[in-house]
Coordinates of C-alpha atoms and ligand atoms in Angstrom, one line a residue:
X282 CA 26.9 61.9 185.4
X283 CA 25.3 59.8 188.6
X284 CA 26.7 58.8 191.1
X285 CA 27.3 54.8 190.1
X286 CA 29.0 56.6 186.9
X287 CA 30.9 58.4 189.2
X288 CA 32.3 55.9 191.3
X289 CA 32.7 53.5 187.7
X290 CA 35.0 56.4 186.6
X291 CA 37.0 56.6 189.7
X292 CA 37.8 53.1 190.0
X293 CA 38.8 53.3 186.3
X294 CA 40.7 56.2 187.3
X295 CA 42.5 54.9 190.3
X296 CA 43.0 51.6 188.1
X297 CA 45.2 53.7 185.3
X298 CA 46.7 55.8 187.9
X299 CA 48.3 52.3 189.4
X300 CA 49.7 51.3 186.2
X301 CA 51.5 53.9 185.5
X302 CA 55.1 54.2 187.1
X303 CA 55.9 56.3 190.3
X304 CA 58.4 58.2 188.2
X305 CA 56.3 58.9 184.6
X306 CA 53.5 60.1 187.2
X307 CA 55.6 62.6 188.7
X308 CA 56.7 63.8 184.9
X309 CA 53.0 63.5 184.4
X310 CA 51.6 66.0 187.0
X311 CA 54.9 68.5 186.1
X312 CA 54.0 68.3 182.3
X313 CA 50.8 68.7 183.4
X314 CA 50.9 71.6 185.8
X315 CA 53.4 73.8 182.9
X316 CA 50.8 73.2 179.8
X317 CA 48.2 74.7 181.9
X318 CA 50.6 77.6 182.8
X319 CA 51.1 78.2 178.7
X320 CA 47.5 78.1 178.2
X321 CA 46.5 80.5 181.4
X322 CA 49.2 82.6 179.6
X323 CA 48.2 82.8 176.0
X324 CA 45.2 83.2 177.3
X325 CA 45.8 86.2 179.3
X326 CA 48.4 87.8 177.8
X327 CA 47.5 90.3 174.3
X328 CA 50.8 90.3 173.1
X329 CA 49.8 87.5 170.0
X330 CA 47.5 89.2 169.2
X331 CA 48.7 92.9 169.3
X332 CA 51.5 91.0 167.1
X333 CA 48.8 89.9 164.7
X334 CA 47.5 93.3 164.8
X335 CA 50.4 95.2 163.8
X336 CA 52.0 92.6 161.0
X337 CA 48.0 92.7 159.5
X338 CA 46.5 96.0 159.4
X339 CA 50.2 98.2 160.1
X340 CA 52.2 95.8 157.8
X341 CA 49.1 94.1 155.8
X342 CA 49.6 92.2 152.6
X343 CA 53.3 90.9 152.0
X344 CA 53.4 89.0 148.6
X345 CA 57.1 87.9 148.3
X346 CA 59.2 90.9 146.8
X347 CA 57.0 93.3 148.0
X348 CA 58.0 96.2 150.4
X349 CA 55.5 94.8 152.9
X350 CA 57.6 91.6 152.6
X351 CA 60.6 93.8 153.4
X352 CA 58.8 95.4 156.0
X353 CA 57.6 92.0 157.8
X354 CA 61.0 90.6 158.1
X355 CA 62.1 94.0 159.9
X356 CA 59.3 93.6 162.3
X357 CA 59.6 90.1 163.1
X358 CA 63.1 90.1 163.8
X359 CA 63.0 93.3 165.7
X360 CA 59.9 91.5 168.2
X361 CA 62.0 88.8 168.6
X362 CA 65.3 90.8 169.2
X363 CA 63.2 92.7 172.6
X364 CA 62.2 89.2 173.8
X365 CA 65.7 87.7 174.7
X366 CA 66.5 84.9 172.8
X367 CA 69.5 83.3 172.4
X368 CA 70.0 84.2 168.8
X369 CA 67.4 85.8 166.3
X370 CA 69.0 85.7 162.7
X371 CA 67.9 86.5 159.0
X372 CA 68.1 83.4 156.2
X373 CA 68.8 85.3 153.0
X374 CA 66.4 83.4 150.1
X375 CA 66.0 85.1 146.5
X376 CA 62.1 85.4 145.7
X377 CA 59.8 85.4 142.9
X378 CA 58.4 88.8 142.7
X379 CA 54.8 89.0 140.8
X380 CA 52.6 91.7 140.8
X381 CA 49.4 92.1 140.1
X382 CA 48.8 95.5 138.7
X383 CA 45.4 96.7 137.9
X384 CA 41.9 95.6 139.6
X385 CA 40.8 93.1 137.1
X386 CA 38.5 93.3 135.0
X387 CA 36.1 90.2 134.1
X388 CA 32.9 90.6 132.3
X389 CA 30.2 87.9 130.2
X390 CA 29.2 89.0 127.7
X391 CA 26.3 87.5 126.2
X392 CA 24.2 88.3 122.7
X393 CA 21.2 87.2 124.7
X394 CA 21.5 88.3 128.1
X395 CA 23.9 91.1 127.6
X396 CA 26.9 92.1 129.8
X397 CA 27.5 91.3 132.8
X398 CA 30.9 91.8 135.7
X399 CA 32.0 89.1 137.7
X400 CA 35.2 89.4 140.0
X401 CA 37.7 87.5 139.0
X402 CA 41.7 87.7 140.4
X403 CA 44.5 87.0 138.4
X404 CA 46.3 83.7 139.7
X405 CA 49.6 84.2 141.4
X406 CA 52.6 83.9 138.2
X407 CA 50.2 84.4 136.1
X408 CA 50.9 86.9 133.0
X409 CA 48.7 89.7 131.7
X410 CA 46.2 90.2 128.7
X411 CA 47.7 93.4 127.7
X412 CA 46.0 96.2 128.6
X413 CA 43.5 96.1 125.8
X414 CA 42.5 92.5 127.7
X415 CA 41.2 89.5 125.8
X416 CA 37.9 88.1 124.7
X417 CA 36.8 84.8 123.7
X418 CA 34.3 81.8 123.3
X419 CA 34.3 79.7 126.9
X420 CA 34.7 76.3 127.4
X421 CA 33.5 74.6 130.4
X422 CA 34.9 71.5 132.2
X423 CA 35.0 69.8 135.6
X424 CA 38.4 68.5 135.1
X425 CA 41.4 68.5 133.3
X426 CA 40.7 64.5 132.2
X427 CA 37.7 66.2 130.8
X428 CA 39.3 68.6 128.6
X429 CA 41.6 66.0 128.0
X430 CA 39.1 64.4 126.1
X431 CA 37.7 67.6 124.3
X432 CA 41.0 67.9 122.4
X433 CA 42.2 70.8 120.7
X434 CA 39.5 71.5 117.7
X435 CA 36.6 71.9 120.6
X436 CA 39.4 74.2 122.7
X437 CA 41.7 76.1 120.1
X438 CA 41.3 80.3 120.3
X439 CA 38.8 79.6 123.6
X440 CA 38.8 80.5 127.0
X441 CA 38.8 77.4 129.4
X442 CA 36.5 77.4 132.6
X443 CA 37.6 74.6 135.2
X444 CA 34.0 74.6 137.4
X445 CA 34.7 71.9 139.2
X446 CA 33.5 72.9 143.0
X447 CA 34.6 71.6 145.9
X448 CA 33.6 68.0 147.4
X449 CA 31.1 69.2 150.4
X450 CA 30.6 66.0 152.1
X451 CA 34.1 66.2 153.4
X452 CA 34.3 66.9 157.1
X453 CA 37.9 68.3 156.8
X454 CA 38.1 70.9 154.0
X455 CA 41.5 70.4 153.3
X456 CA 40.4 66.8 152.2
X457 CA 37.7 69.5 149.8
X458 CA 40.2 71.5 148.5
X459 CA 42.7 69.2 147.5
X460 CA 40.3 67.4 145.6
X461 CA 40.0 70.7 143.5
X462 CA 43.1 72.5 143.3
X463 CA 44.8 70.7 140.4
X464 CA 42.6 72.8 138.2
X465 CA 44.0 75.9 139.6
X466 CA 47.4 74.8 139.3
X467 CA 47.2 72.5 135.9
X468 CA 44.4 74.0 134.0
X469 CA 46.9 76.6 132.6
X470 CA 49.0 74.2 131.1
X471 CA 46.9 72.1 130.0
X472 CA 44.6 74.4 128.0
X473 CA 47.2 76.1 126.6
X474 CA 48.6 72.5 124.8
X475 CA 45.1 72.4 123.2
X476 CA 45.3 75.8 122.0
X477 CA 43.3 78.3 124.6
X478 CA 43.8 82.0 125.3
X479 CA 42.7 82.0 128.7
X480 CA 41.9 80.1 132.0
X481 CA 39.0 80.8 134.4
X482 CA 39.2 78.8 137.4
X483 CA 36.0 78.3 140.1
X484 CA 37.4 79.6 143.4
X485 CA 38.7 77.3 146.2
X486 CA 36.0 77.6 148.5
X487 CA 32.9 75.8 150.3
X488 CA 30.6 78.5 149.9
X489 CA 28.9 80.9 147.2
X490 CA 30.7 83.9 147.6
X491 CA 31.2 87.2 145.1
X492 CA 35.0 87.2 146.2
X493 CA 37.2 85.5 144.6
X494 CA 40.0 83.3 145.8
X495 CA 43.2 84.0 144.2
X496 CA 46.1 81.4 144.7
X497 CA 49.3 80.3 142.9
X498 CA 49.4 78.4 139.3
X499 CA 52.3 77.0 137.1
X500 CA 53.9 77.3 133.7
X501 CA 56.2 75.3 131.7
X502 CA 59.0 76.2 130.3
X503 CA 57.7 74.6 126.8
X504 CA 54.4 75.4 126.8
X505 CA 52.7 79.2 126.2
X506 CA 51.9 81.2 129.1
X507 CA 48.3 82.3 128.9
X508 CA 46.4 84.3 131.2
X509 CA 44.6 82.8 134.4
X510 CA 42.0 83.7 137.0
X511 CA 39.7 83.1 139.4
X512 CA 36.6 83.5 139.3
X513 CA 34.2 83.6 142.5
X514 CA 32.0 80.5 143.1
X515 CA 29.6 82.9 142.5
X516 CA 30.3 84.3 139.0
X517 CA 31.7 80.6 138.5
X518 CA 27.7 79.4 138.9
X519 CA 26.4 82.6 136.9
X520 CA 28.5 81.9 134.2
X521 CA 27.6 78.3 133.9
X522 CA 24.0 79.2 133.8
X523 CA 24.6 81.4 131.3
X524 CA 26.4 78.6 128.9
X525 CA 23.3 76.6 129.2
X526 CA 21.3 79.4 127.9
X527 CA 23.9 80.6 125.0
X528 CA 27.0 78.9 124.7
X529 CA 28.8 81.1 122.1
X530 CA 28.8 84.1 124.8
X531 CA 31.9 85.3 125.3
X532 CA 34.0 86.7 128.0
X533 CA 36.2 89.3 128.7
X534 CA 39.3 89.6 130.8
X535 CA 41.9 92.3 131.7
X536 CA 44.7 91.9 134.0
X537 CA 47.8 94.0 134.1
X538 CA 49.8 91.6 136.3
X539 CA 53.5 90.5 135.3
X540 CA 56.5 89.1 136.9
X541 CA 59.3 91.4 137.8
X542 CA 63.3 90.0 138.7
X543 CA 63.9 87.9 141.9
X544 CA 64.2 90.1 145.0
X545 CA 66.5 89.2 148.0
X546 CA 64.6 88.1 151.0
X547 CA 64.7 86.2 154.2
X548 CA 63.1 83.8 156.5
X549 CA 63.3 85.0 159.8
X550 CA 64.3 83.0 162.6
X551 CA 64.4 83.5 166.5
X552 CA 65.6 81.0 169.1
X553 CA 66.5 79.5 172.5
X554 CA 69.0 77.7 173.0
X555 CA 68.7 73.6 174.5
X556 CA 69.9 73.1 177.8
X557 CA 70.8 68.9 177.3
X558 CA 70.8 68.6 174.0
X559 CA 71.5 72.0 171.9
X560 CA 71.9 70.1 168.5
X561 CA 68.3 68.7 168.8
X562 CA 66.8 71.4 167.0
X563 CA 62.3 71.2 167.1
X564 CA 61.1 73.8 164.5
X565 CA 57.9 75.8 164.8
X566 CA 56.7 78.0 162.4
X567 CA 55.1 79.8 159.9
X568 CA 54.9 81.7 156.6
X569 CA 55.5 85.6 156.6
X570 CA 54.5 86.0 153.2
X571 CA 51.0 86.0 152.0
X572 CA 49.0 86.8 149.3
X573 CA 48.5 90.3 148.0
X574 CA 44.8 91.2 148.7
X575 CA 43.6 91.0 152.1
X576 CA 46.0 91.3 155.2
X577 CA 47.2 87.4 155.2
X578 CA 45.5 87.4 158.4
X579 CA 44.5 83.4 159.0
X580 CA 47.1 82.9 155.9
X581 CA 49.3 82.9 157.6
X582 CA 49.7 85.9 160.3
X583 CA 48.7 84.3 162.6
X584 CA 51.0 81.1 162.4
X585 CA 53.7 83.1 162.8
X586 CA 52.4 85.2 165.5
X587 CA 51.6 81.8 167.2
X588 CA 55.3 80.5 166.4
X589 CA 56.6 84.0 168.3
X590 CA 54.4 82.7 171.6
X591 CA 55.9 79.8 171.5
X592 CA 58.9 81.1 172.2
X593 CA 57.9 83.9 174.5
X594 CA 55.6 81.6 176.3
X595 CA 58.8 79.7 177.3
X596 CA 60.7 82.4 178.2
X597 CA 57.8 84.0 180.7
X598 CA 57.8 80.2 182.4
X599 CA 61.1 80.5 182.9
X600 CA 61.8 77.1 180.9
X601 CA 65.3 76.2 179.4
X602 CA 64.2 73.8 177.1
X603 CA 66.5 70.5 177.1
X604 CA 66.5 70.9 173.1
X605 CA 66.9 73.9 171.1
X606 CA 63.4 75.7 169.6
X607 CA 63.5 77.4 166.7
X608 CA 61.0 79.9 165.6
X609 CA 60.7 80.5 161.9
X610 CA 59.0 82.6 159.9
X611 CA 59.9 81.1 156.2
X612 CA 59.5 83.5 153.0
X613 CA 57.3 82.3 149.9
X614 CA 55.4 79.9 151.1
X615 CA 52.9 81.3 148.8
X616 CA 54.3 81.7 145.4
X617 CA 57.6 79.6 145.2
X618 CA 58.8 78.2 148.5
X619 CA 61.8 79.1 148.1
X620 CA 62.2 79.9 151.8
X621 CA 61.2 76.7 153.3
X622 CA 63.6 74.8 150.8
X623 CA 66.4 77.7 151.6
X624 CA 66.2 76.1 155.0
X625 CA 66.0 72.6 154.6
X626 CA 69.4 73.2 152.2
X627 CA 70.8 74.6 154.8
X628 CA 70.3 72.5 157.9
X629 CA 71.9 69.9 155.2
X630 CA 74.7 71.3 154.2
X631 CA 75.1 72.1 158.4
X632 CA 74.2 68.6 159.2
X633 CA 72.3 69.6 162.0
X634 CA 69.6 67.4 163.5
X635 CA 66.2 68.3 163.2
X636 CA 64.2 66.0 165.6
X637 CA 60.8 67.9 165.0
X638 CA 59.1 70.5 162.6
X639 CA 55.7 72.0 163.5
X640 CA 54.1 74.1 160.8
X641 CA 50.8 75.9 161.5
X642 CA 49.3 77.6 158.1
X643 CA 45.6 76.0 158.4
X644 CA 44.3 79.5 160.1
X645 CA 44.1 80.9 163.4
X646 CA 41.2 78.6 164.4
X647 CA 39.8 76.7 167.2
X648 CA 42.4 74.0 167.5
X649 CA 41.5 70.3 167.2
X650 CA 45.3 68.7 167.2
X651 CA 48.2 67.9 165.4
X652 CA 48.5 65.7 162.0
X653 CA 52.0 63.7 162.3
X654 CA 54.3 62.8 159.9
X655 CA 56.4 60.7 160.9
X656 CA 57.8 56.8 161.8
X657 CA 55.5 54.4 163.8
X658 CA 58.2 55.1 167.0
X659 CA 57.6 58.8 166.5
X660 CA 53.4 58.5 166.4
X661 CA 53.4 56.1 169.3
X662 CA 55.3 58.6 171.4
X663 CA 52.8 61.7 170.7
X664 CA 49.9 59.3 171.2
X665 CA 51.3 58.7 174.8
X666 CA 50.7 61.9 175.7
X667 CA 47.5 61.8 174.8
X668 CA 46.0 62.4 178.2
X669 CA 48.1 65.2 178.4
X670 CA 46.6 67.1 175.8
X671 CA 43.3 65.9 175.0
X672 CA 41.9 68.1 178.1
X673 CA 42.6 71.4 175.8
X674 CA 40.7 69.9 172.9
X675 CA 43.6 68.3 171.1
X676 CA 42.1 65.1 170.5
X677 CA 42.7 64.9 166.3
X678 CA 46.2 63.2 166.8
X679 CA 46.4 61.0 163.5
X680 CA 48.8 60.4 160.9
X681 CA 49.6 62.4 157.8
X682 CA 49.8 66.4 157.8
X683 CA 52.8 68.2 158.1
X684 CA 53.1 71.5 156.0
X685 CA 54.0 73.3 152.7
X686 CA 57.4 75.5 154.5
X687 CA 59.0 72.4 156.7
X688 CA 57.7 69.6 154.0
X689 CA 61.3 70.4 152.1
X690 CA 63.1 68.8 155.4
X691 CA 61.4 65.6 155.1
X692 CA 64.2 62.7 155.0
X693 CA 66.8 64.5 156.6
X694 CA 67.6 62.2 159.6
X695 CA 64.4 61.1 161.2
X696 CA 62.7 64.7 161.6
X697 CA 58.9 64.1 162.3
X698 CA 57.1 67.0 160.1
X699 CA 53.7 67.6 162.0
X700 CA 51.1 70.1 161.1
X701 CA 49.0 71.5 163.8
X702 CA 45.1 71.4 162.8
X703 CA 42.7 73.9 163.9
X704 CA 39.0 73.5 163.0
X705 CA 38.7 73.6 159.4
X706 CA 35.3 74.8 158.5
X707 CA 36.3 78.1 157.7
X708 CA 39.0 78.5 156.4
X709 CA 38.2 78.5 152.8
X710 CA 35.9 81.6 153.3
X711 CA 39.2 83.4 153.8
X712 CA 41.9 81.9 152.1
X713 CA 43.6 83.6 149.7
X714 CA 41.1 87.0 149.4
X715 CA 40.4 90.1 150.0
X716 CA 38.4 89.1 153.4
X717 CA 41.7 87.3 155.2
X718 CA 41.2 90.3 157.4
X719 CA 42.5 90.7 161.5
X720 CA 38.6 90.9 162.3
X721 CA 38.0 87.2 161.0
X722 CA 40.6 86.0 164.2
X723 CA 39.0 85.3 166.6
X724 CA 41.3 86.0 169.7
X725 CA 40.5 83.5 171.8
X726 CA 41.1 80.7 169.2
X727 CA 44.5 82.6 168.2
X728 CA 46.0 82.1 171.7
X729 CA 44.9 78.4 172.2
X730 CA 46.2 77.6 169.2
X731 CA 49.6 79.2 170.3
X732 CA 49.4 77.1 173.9
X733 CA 48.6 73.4 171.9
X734 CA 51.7 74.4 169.6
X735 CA 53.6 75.2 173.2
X736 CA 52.2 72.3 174.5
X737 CA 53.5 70.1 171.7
X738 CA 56.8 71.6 171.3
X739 CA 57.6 71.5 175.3
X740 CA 56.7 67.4 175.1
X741 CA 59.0 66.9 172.6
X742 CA 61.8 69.6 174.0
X743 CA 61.7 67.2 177.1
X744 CA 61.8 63.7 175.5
X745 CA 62.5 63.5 172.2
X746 CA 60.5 61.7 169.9
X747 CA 62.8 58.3 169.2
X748 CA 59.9 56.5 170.3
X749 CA 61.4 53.9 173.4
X750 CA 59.9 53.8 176.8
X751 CA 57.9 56.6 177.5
X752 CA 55.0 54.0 177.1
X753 CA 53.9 54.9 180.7
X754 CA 51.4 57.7 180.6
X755 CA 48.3 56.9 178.2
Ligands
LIG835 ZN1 49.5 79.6 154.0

């Protein structure tokens, strides 16, 4: 920057500093001065991460049901119990429980170009094949509008293949994968009207990868169940190329998976107590569940290990919040969500007032801001403190966002549902696979992810978010 620069920004500088009220400016530099203490904390302090550390690689994978599920709740209550909160309860929840039984087995198998294995994972509710698996003739689409169109004498006794990749020109790859995932969650419903065995579905993901992404699908109650996987992008793309070449090939799948009786569970939830307004509840949290291969390390370990710092990062400040904080860890996100609609039904039936919920279940990444869901009044407010934030990299403070476990409290009084938004650009090498491993987190992106969720949370603890005068700081 020169010097004229220099002087251009300090009269700009001094300009804003004179518009903004004697008494916002003092908030300002106290707000100020306690963000920076969260983030030289998070930063500092291992204990995230340790957290992450044990609930991945001591506890690893927790589908819902699962003694690992069991085993999470236990350990997330119990590090909250040693921290000091005002009250740390369990939120019993029944949950599906699906397992996935043997590795899978998916193999082409061509008259031309012989056999060949591609991994494949059964989708989450999915049924099995039987054990002596299924072959068939595939069918490949890009969309379910397109099989649509194929109707049943092109699909009857065939296994359907949804290729349909993802949309790389997005920037945000959440845009990317919601422009892909009704395959993975319609496609077996669909194909089975028209008659098919079987579903393959192209994994969610940006790259070409031999893993495959594994993720939840539905059934309906009317229509036949038939087996679905995924299929990695890159057995999705060898496949493809193999249509071209012979299109009667067939392939074979094997997948032992099947759905056992609901199991009693619980979202866990820790929290301190506001000192002006104690029935102003702010949520932040995230889902202890996760899928069953891999540790559920981005997905979503280390949203809830982030929701714990919250709290402790209050605590070590010494801050009584002015509204009450909540830290919870819901249960099936996943594969049923029961435990985010478990809590929603019961702050109803309660009547208590949530003013804000913060979900973070976009990975343990380098954090970019917040997506908020909420009134005009309520963006307005967050965008005032603006200045506030943006010097920790939070500058992505748009509309929209929110999250899968705290979406079921939308409408309940005027709660503002916000979903905090780390860098997306890889998270869908991860998500839902064997590779959502402890090593992918990267520490340092961990902890400031906890400090902007702090940072958040502590604004709103302090004023609200009713929107009205707190115009002054921009
Ligand atoms: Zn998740």
């Amino acid at each position: 920057m020169s010097f004229k620069h220099r002087l251009r920004a300090f009269a700009a500088g001094a300009a804003f500093l004179a518009s903004v009220p004697a008494m916002a400016q003092e908030n300002y530099t106290a707000d100020s001065t306690t963000i920076r203490k969260f983030y030289d904390s998070a930063l500092t302090s291992h204990e995230s991460y340790e957290n992450l550390r044990y609930l991945t690689k001591n506890i690893g994978a927790r589908l819902s049901g699962s003694p690992q599920a069991a085993a999470a709740v236990e350990w997330s209550r119990q590090v909250m119990e040693k921290m000091g909160l005002d009250r740390v309860y369990l939120q019993e929840v029944m949950v599906p429980y699906w397992v996935r039984g043997d590795k899978e087995i998916g193999r082409i198998l061509s008259g031309r170009n012989g056999s060949q294995e591609v991994n494949i994972l059964a989708l989450g509710s999915s049924v099995g094949t039987g054990l002596q698996g299924l072959s068939a003739q595939v069918v490949e689409v890009q969309s379910l509008e397109e099989l649509e169109k194929l109707g049943k004498k092109k699909v009857k006794g065939k296994i359907v293949f949804f290729n349909r990749a993802f949309d790389n020109r997005h920037v945000h790859t959440m845009a990317a994968y919601s422009g892909a995932v009704d395959q993975r969650g319609g496609g077996p419903v669909a194909a089975a009207k028209l008659g098919a065995v079987g579903v393959l579905v192209r994994s969610m993901a940006n790259e070409i990868q031999d893993v495959a992404h594994t993720g939840n699908t539905r059934y309906a109650d009317d229509v036949e169940k038939i087996p679905a996987a995924a299929i990695s992008t890159k057995g999705a793309d060898q496949l493809s190329a193999l249509l071209k070449e012979d299109a009667d090939l067939k392939f074979y799948m094997r997948m032992t998976c099947e759905t056992r009786p609901d199991v009693l569970s619980y979202n866990v939830i820790g929290e301190i107590k506001g000192s002006e307004k104690p029935d102003e509840i702010i949520v932040v949290g995230g889902h202890l569940d996760s899928w069953d291969v891999g540790e559920g390390a981005h997905d979503d370990g280390t949203g809830c290990v982030q929701s714990i710092e919250v709290l402790r990062l209050f605590k070590e400040q010494g801050i009584r919040p002015k509204r009450t904080i909540r830290a919870v860890m819901f249960m099936n996100e996943e594969n049923g969500l029961r435990g985010g609609r478990k809590y929603a039904e019961v702050a109803k039936s309660k009547g208590e007032k949530h003013v804000a919920a913060l979900e973070s279940d976009s990975g343990g990444f380098t954090p970019r801001g917040f997506g908020i869901d909420g009134n005009d009044a309520q963006y307005a407010k967050v965008l005032t403190w603006k200045s506030l934030l943006t010097p920790y990299g939070l500058h992505d403070l748009t509309r929209g966002g929110g999250g899968a476990d705290i979406g079921p409290l939308k409408g309940q009084g005027t709660v503002a549902l916000i979903g905090f938004r780390p860098d997306s650009q890889r998270y869908f090498d991860y998500h839902h696979t064997a590779i959502d491993t402890f090593e992918t987190v990267n520490r340092r992106e961990m902890q400031l992810g906890a400090a902007s969720m702090a940072a958040l949370v502590y604004l709103i603890s302090e004023y609200g978010l009713d929107g009205g005068p707190a115009k002054a700081v921009k």
